[in-house]
Short mmCIF file of C-alpha atoms and ligand atoms in Angstrom, two decimals:
data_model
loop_
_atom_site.label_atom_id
_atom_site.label_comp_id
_atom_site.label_asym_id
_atom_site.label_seq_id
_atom_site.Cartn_x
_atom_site.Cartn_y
_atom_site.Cartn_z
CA UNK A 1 36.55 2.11 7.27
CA UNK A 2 37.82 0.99 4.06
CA UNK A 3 41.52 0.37 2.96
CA UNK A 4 41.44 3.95 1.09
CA UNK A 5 39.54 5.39 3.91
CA UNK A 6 42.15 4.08 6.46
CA UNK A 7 45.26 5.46 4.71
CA UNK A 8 43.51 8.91 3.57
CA UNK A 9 42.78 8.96 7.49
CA UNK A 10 46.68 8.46 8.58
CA UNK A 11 47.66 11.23 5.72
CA UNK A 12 45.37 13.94 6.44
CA UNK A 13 45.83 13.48 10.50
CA UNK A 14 49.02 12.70 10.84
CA UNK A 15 52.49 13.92 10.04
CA UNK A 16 55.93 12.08 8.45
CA UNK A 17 57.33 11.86 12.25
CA UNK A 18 54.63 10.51 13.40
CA UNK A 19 54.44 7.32 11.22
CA UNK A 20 56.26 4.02 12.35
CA UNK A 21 57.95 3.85 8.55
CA UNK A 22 59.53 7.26 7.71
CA UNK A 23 62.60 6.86 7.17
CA UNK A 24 65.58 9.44 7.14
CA UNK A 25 67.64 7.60 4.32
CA UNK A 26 66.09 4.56 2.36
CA UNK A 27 69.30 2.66 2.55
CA UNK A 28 68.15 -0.40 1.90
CA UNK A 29 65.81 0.72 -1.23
CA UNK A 30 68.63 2.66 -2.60
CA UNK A 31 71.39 -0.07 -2.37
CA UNK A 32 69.17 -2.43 -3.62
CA UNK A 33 67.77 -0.62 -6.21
CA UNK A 34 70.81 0.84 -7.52
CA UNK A 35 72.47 -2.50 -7.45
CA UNK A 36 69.69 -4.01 -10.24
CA UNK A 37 69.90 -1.04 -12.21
CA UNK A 38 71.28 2.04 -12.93
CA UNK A 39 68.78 4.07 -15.37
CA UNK A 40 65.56 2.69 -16.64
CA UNK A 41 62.02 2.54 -15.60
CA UNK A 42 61.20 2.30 -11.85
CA UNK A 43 58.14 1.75 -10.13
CA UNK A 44 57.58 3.21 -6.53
CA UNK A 45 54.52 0.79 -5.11
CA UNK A 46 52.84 2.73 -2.13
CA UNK A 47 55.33 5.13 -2.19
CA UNK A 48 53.54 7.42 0.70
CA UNK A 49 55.60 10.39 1.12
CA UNK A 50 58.75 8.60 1.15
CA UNK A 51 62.26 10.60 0.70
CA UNK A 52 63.07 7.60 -1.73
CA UNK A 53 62.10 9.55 -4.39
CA UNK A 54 63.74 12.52 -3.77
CA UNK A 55 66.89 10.72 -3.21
CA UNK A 56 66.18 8.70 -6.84
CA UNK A 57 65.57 11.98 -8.91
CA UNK A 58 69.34 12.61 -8.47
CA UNK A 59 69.82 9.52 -10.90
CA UNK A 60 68.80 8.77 -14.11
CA UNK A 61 65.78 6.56 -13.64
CA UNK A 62 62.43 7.70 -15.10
CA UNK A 63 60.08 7.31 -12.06
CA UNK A 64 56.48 6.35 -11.42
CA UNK A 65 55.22 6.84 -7.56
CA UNK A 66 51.93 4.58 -7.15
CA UNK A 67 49.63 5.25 -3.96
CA UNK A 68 46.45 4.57 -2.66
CA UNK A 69 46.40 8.25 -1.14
CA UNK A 70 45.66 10.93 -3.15
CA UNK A 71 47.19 12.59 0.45
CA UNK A 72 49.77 11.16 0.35
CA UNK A 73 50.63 11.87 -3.00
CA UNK A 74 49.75 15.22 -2.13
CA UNK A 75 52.37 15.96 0.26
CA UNK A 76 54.88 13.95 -1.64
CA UNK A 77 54.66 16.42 -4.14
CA UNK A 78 54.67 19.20 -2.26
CA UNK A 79 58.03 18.22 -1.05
CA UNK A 80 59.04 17.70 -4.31
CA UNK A 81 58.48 21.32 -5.16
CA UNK A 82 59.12 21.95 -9.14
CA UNK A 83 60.66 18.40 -9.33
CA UNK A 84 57.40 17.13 -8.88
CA UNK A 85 57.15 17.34 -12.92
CA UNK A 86 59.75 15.01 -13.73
CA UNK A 87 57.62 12.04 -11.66
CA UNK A 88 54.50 10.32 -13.04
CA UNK A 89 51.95 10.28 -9.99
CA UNK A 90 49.32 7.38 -9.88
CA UNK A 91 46.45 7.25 -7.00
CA UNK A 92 45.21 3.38 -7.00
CA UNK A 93 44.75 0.17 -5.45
CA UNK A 94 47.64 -1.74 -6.31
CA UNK A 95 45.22 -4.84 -5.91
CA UNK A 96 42.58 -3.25 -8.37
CA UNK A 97 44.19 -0.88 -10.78
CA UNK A 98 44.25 -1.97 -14.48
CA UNK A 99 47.92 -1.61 -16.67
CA UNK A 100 49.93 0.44 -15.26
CA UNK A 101 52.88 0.35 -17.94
CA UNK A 102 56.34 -1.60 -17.94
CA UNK A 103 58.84 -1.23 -15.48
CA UNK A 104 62.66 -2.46 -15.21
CA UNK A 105 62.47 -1.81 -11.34
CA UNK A 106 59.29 -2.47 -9.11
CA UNK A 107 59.66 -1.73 -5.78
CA UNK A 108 57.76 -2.08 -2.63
CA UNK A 109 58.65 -1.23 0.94
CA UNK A 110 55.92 -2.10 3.12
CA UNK A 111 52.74 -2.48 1.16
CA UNK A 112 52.58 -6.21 0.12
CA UNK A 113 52.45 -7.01 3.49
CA UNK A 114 49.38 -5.73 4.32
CA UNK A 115 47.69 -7.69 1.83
CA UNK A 116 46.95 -10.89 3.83
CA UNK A 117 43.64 -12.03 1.77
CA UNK A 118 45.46 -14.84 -0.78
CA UNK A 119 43.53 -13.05 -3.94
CA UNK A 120 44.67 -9.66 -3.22
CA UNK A 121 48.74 -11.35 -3.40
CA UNK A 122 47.52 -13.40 -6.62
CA UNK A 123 46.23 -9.94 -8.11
CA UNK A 124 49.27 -8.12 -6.80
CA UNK A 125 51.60 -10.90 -7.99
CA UNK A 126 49.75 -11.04 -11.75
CA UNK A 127 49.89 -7.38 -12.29
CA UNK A 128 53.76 -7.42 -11.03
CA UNK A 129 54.41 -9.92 -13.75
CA UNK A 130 52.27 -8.44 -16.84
CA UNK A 131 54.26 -4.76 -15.66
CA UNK A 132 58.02 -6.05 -15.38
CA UNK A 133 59.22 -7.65 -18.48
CA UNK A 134 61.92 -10.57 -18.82
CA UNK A 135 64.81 -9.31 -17.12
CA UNK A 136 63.53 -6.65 -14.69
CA UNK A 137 63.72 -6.78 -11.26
CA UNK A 138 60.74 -7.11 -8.21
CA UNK A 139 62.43 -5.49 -5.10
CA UNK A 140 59.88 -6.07 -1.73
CA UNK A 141 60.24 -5.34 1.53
CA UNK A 142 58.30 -6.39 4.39
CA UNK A 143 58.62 -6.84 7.91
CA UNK A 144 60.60 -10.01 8.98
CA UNK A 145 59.18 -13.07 10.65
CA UNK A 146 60.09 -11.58 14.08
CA UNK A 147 59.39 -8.08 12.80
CA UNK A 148 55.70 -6.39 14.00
CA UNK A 149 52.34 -7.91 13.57
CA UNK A 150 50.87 -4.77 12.99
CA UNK A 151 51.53 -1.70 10.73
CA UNK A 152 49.55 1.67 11.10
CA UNK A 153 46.84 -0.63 13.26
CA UNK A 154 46.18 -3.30 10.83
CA UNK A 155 47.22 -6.86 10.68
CA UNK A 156 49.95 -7.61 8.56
CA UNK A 157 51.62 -10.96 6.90
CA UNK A 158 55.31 -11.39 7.95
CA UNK A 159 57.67 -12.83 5.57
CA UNK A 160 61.23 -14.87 5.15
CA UNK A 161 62.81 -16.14 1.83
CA UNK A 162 60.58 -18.91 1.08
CA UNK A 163 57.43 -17.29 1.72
CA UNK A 164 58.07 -14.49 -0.40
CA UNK A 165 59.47 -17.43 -2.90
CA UNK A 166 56.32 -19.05 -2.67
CA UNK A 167 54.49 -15.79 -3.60
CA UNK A 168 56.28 -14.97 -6.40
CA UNK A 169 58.34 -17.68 -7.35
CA UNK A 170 56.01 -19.07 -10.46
CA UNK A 171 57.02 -15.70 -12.54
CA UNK A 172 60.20 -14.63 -10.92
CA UNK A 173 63.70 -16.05 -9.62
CA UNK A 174 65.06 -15.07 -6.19
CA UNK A 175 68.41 -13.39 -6.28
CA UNK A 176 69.06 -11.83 -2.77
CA UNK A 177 67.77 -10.92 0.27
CA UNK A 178 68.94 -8.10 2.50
CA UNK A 179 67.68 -7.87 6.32
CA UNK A 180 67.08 -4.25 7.93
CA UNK A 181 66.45 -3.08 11.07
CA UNK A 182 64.46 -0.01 10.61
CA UNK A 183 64.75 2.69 13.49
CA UNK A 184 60.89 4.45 13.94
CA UNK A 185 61.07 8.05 14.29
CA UNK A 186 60.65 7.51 17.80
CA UNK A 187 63.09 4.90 18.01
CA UNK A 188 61.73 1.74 18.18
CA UNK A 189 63.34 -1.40 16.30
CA UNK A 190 61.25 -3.06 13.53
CA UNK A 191 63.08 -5.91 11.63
CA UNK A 192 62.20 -5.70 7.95
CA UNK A 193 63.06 -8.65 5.19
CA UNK A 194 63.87 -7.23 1.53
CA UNK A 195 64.05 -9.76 -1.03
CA UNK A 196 65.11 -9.11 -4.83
CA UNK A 197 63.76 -10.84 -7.62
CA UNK A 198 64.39 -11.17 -11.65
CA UNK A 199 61.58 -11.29 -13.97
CA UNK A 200 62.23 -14.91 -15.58
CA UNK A 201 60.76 -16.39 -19.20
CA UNK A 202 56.94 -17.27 -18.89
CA UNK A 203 57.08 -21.21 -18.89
CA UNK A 204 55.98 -22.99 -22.23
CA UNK A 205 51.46 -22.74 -22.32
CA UNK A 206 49.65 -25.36 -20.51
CA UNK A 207 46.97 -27.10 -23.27
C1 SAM B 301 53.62 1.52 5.64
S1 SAM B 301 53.40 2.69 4.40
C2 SAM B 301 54.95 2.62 3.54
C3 SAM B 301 55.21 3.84 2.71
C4 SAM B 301 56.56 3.84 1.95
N1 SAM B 301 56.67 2.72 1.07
C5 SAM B 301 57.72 3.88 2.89
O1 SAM B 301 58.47 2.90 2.94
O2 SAM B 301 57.87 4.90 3.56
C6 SAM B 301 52.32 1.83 3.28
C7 SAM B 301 51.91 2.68 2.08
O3 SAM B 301 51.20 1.88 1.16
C8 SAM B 301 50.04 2.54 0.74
N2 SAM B 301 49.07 1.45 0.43
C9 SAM B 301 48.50 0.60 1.31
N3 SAM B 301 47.72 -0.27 0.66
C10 SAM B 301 47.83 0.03 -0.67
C11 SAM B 301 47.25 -0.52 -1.83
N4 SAM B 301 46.42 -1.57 -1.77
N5 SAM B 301 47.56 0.03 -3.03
C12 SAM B 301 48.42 1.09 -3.09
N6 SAM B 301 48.99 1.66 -2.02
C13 SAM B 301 48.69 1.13 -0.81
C14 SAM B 301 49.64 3.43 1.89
O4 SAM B 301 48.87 4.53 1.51
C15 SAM B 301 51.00 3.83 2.43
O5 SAM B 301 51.48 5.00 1.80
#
């Protein structure tokens, strides 16, 4: 099975209870969020059918909800309802989609991690920095160094503060990091690690 197979698979056979991430409230995501900006372009990375959204539709941010599931995306705007409309909705590969526009806020909770060949976090990385100009802010989330090795049934990369630094680090500065433990719907622990970043100025051109 494929990575598009895999996650059309958990959407179609599965409901929002019975997914270790669902959340009730995306604390985390919202403080952090909110904290970077206040209005402005925001980017939802493998969004799933999150309640993030919902929650950011009461602000004035002008949202775009990326997801390798068009079953996902299905449900999450069902739940929307009418709202639905005011959201731009984008089925891809986050490792193989072309431009995807600019964005003042690019968040991810839960998707870089599963990306543990090195090229699909160079590709991931490069299309983060072409999308957020100087400025704008790369909030990830992932689980922690003693959080899960798995997520969903596949293999995932754990990270700290200097592994995420050393992912991202050539085209963006590390500003804060914020640790959550994340309650599953059947209440099990998972420690996550959220890290925020700022866009910084491309270095001077290598000849
Ligand atoms: C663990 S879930 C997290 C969902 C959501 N961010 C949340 O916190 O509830 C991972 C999500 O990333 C999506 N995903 C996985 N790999 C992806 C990829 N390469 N490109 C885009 N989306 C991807 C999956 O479909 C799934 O919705």
């Amino acid at each position: 099975m494929n990575r598009k197979e895999h996650w059309e698979n958990i959407y179609t056979t599965k409901a929002d209870d019975e997914v270790s991430w669902t959340q009730r409230e995306p604390e985390a995501s919202l403080l952090l969020i909110r904290e970077v900006a206040s209005s402005g372009r925001v980017i939802d990375v493998g969004s799933g059918t999150s309640i993030l959204i919902e929650r950011l539709l009461d602000s004035q941010y002008s949202l775009t909800v990326l997801d390798i599931s068009q079953a996902a995306l299905n449900r999450a705007r069902q739940k929307l309802g009418e709202r639905a409309l005011y959201v731009r909705w984008v089925v891809a590969d986050i490792t193989t989609v072309g431009a995807i526009g600019e964005f003042d806020v690019w968040h991810d909770r839960a998707v870089f991690h599963f990306l543990t060949a090195k090229e699909d976090r160079q590709k991931y990385v490069q299309l983060a920095a072409q999308s957020i100009p100087v400025g704008g802010h790369l909030i990830v989330g992932t689980f922690a160094l003693d959080g899960p090795e798995k997520c969903s049934g596949l293999v995932v990369e754990r990270y700290d503060r200097q592994k995420l630094i050393h992912e991202f680090g050539e085209h963006f500065a590390f500003k804060r990091e914020h640790s959550e433990s994340h309650s599953t719907p059947w209440g099990k622990l998972q420690h996550f690690y959220f890290a925020v970043f700022e866009r910084t100025n491309p270095g001077p051109t290598k000849s």
